[in-house]
Structure formats: structure tokens, C-alpha cells
CSV table of C-alpha atoms and ligand atoms in Angstrom, one decimal:
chain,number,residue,atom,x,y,z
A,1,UNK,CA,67.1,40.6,-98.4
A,2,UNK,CA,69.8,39.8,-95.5
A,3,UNK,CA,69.0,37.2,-93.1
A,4,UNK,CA,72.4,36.4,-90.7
A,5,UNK,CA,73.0,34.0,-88.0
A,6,UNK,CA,74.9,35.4,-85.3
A,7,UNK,CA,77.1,32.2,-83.8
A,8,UNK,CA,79.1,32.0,-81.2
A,9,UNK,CA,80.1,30.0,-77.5
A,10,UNK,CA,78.3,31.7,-74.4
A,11,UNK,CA,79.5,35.2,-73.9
A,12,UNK,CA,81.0,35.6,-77.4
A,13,UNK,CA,79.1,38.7,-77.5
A,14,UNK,CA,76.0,37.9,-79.8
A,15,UNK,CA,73.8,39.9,-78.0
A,16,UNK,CA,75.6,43.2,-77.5
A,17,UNK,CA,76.7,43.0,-81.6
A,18,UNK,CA,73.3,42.3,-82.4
A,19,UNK,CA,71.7,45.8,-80.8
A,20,UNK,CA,74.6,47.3,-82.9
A,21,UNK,CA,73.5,45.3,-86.2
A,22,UNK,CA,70.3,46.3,-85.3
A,23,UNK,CA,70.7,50.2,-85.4
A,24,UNK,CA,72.6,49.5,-89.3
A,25,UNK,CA,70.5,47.2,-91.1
A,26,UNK,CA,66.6,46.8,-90.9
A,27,UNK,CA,66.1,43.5,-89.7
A,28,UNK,CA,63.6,41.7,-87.6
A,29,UNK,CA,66.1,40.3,-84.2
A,30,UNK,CA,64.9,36.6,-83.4
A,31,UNK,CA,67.2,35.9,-80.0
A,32,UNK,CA,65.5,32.1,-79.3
A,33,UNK,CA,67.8,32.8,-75.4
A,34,UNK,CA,65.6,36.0,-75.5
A,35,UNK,CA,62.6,33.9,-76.4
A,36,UNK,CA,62.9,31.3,-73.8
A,37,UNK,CA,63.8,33.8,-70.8
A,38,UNK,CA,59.8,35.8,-71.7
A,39,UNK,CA,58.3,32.5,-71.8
A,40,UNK,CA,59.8,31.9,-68.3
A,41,UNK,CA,58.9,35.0,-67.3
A,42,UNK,CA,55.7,34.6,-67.9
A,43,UNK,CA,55.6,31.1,-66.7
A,44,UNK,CA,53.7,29.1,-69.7
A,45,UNK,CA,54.0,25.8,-69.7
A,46,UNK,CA,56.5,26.0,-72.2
A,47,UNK,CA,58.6,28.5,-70.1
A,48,UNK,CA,58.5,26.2,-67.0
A,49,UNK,CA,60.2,22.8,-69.1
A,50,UNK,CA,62.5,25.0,-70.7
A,51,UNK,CA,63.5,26.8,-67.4
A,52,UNK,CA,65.1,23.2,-66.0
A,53,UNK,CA,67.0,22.7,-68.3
A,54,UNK,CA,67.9,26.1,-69.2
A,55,UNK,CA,69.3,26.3,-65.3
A,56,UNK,CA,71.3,23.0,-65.8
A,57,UNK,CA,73.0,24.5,-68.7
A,58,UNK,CA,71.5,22.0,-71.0
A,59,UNK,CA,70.1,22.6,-74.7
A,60,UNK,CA,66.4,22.8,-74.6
A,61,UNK,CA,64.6,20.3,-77.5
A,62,UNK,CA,64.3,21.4,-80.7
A,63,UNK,CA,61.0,21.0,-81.3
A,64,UNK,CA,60.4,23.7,-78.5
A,65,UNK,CA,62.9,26.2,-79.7
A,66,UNK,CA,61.6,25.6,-83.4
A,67,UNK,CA,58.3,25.8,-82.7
A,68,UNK,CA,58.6,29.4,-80.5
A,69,UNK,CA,61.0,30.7,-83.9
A,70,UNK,CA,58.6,29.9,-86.5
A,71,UNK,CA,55.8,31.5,-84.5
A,72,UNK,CA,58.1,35.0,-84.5
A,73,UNK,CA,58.8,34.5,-88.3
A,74,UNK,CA,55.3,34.0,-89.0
A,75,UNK,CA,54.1,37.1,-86.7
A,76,UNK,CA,56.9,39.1,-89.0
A,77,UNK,CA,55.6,38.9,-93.0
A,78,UNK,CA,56.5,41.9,-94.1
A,79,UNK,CA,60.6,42.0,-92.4
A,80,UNK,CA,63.3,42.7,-94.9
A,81,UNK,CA,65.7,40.0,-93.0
A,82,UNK,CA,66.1,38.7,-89.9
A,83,UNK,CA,69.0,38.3,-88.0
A,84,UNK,CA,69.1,34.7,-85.5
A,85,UNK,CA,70.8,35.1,-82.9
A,86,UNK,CA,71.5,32.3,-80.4
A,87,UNK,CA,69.5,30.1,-83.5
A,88,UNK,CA,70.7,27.5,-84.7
A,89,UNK,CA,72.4,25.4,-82.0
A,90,UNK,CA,72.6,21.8,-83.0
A,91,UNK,CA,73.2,20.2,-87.1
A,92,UNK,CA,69.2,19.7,-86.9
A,93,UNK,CA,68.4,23.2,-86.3
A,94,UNK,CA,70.8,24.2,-89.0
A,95,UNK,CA,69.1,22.1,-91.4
A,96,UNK,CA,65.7,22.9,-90.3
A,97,UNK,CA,66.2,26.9,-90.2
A,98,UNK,CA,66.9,25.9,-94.6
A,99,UNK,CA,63.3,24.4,-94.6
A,100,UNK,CA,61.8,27.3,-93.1
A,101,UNK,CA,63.1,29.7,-94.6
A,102,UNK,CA,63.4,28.1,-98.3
A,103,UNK,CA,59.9,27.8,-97.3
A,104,UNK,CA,59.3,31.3,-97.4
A,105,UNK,CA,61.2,31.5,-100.3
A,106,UNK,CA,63.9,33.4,-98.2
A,107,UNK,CA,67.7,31.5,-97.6
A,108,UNK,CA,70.4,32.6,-95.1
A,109,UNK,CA,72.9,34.9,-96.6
A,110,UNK,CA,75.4,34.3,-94.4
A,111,UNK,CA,76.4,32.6,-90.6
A,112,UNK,CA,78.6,34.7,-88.5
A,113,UNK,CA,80.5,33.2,-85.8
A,114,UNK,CA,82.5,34.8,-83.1
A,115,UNK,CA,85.4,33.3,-82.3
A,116,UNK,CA,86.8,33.7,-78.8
A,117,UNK,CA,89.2,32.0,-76.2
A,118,UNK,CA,87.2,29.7,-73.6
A,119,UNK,CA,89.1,31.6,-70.6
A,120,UNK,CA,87.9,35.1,-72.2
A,121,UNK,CA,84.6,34.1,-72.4
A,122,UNK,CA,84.5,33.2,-68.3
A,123,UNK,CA,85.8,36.1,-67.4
A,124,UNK,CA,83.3,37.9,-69.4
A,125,UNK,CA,80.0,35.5,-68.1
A,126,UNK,CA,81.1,35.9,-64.1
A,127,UNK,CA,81.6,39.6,-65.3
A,128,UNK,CA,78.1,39.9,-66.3
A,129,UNK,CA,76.6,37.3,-63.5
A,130,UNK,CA,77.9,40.5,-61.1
A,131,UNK,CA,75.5,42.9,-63.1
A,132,UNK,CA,72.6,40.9,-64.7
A,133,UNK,CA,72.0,38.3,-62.6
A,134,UNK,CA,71.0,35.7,-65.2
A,135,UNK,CA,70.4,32.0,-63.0
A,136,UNK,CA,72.3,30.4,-66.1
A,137,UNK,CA,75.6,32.9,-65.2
A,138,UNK,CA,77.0,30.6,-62.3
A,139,UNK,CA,80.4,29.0,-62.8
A,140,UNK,CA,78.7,25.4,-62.4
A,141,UNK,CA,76.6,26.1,-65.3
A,142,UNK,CA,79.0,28.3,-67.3
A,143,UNK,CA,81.0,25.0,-67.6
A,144,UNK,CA,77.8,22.9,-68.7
A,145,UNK,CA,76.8,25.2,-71.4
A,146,UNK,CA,80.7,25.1,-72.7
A,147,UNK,CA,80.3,21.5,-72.7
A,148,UNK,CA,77.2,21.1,-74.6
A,149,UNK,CA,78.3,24.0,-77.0
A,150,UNK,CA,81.3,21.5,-78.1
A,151,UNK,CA,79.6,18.5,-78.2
A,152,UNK,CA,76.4,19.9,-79.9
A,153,UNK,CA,76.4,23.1,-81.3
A,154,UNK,CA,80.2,23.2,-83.1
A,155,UNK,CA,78.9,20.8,-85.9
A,156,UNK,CA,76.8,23.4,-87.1
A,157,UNK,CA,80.2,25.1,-88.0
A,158,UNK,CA,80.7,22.4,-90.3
A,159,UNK,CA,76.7,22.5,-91.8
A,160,UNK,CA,77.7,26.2,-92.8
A,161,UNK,CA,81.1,25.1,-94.1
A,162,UNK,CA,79.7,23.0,-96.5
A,163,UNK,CA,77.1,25.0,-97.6
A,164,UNK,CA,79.9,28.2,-97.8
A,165,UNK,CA,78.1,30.3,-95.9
A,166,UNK,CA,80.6,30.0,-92.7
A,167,UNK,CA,82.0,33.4,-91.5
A,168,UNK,CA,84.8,32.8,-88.5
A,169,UNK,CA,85.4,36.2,-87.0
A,170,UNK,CA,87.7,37.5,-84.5
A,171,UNK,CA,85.4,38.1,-81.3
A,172,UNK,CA,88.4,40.1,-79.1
A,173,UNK,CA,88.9,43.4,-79.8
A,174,UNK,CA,86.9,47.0,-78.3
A,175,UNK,CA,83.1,46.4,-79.7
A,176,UNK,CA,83.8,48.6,-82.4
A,177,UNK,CA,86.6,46.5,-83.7
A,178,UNK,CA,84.4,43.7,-83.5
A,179,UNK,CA,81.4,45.5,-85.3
A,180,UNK,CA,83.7,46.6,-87.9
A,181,UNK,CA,85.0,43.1,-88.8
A,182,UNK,CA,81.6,41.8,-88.9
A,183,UNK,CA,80.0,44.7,-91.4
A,184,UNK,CA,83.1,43.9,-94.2
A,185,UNK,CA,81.5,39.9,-94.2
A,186,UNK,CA,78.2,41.8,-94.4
A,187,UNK,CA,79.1,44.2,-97.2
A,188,UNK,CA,80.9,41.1,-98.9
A,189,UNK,CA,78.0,38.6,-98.9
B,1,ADP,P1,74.3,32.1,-74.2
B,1,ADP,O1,74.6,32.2,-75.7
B,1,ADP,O2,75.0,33.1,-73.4
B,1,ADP,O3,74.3,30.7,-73.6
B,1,ADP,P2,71.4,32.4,-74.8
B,1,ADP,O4,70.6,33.5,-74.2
B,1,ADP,O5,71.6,32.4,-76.3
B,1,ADP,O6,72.8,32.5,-74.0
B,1,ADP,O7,70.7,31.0,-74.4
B,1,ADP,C1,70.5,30.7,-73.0
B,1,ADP,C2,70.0,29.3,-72.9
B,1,ADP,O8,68.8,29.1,-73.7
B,1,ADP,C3,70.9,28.2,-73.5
B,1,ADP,O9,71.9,27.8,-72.6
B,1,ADP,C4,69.9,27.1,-73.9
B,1,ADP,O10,69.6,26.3,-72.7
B,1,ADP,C5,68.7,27.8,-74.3
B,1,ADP,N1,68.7,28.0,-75.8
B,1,ADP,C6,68.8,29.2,-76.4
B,1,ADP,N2,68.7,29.0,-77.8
B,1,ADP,C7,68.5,27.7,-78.0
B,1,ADP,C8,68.4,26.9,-79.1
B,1,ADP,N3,68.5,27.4,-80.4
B,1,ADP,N4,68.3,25.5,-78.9
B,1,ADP,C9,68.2,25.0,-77.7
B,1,ADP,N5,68.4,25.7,-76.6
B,1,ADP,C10,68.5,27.0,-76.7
């Protein structure tokens, strides 16, 4: 059984890898960004706190996220893995995603993270604010989310180190490049 985190700043590329891991192995995806945007779109409760601070650029509690990503798990029994994408963001979630999972007697084979420059990974979010439209793609927020990816979600680099299960990769390249690095961790775990 494979289960991967996919880790990475804003407009690493977790989500276009992630259709690509998709097609290779046969896991079950859990994006918690995809997660949050369908309960907006559907306006639940839920949806509507998250969608403040989702807009400000700001992390939305954990309890929230954890309690939408235990719900998919659970709706998934029979999945041969899952790959998290965008899950976990802060040293809690890391340490709670090992309590779910051990759990379910399952364990994370392995935490992926892309590694890109900060001024790369602008260029890329305006890019896709032209085409997607996505309220969080503005340069005000871009800049929020950087900050609260440095101050909250880099520790769970070191969770992962300590634990070995920390993957850097090298995020810039053509998205085959970049697929190809990450399958050799893959084949290696
Ligand atoms: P990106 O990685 O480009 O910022 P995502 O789609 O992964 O985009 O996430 C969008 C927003 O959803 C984040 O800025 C954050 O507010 C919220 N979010 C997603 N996942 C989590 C999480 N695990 N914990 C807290 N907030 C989250």
C-alpha cells in the first residue's frame, strides 16, 4: 500500500503532478484546497467560515480541515493508498494524519515536497489567476499565503525529517521532468 503527501508552497505544482500520479498509481486523491473550494461552492456552513479566511490567505483551523479529511478516508475503505495533497499544513496536522492513519492500520510511505523559488512560484499563481480565476490568486493574497506557509507549514518539513520520510524535490523543470523525479522517490520507498 502507497499513501504520499504531495508538499509544497502555493503554485509548486501539487495539483497538476497529482492528476499525473493519479493516471500511474491507483490511489484514492484527498486535495483538502479541493475540499474546502466544494464546500464553498455549495455554501455549508462549513464552506462559508472557511471561505474568509481562505480569501485572506490565512490557514483554515485544523479541526475543520481534519474533520472534512477523515470523512473522505472513511467514505474510501476499500482504497489501495491515498495520495494528500495540500494535507498536512501545520506540525499538528502532520502528527495527526499518523493517528489516523496508524489508526487504520495504514502509515505514510513517504512526503514529497516540491521545491521551488518564491519568485517562480508568483509568476506561475498571477499566471493561472489570468485563466482560473481562483479569489485566493490575487497578488495581495499570494503574499499572505507565502507568509503563512513559512511561518506555519515549513515545520512540517522537519516532522518528516525526523521521522525519514522527507523527500525534497526539484519542482522546475518541463512537468515531465518533474514527474519523473518524483516516480524514482516513489519506486525507492
Ligand atoms: P495552494 O497550495 O495553491 O495555496 P490549496 O488549494 O491547496 O492551494 O489551498 C487553498 C487554501 O485552502 C489555502 O490557502 C488554505 O486557506 C486552505 N487550506 C487547504 N488545505 C489546508 C489545510 N490542510 N489546512 C488549513 N487550510 C488549508
Amino acid at each position: 500500500m502507497l499513501n504520499i503527501a504531495l508538499f509544497g508552497p502555493p503554485g509548486s505544482g501539487k495539483g497538476t503532478q497529482s492528476k499525473k500520479l493519479l493516471e500511474k498509481y491507483h490511489l484514492v486523491y484527498i486535495s483538502t484546497g479541493d475540499i474546502l473550494r466544494e464546500q464553498i461552492a455549495q455554501q455549508t456552513a462549513l464552506g462559508l467560515q472557511a471561505k474568509q479566511l481562505i480569501d485572506k490567505g490565512h490557514l483554515v483551523p485544523d479541526e475543520l480541515v481534519v474533520k472534512l479529511l477523515e470523512e473522505k478516508m472513511d467514505n474510501n475503505p476499500k482504497a489501495d493508498g491515498f495520495l494528500f495533497d495540500g494535507f498536512p499544513r501545520t506540525f499538528e496536522q502532520a502528527g495527526i494524519l499518523e493517528d489516523l492513519l496508524s489508526k487504520r492500520n495504514m502509515s505514510l510511505s513517504g512526503m514529497i515536497s516540491l521545491e521551488v523559488p518564491e519568485k517562480e512560484l508568483t509568476e506561475r499563481l498571477l499566471q493561472r489567476a489570468k485563466t482560473q480565476g481562483r479569489s485566493d490568486d490575487t497578488k495581495e493574497v499570494i503574499e499572505a499565503r507565502f507568509k503563512e506557509y513559512a511561518s506555519k507549514t515549513m515545520p512540517v518539513i522537519d516532522f518528516y525529517k525526523g521521522l525519514n520520510k522527507y523527500h525534497p524535490i526539484n519542482g522546475v523543470g518541463t512537468l515531465d521532468e518533474i514527474f519523473a523525479r518524483i516516480q524514482q522517490v516513489i519506486d525507492n520507498l
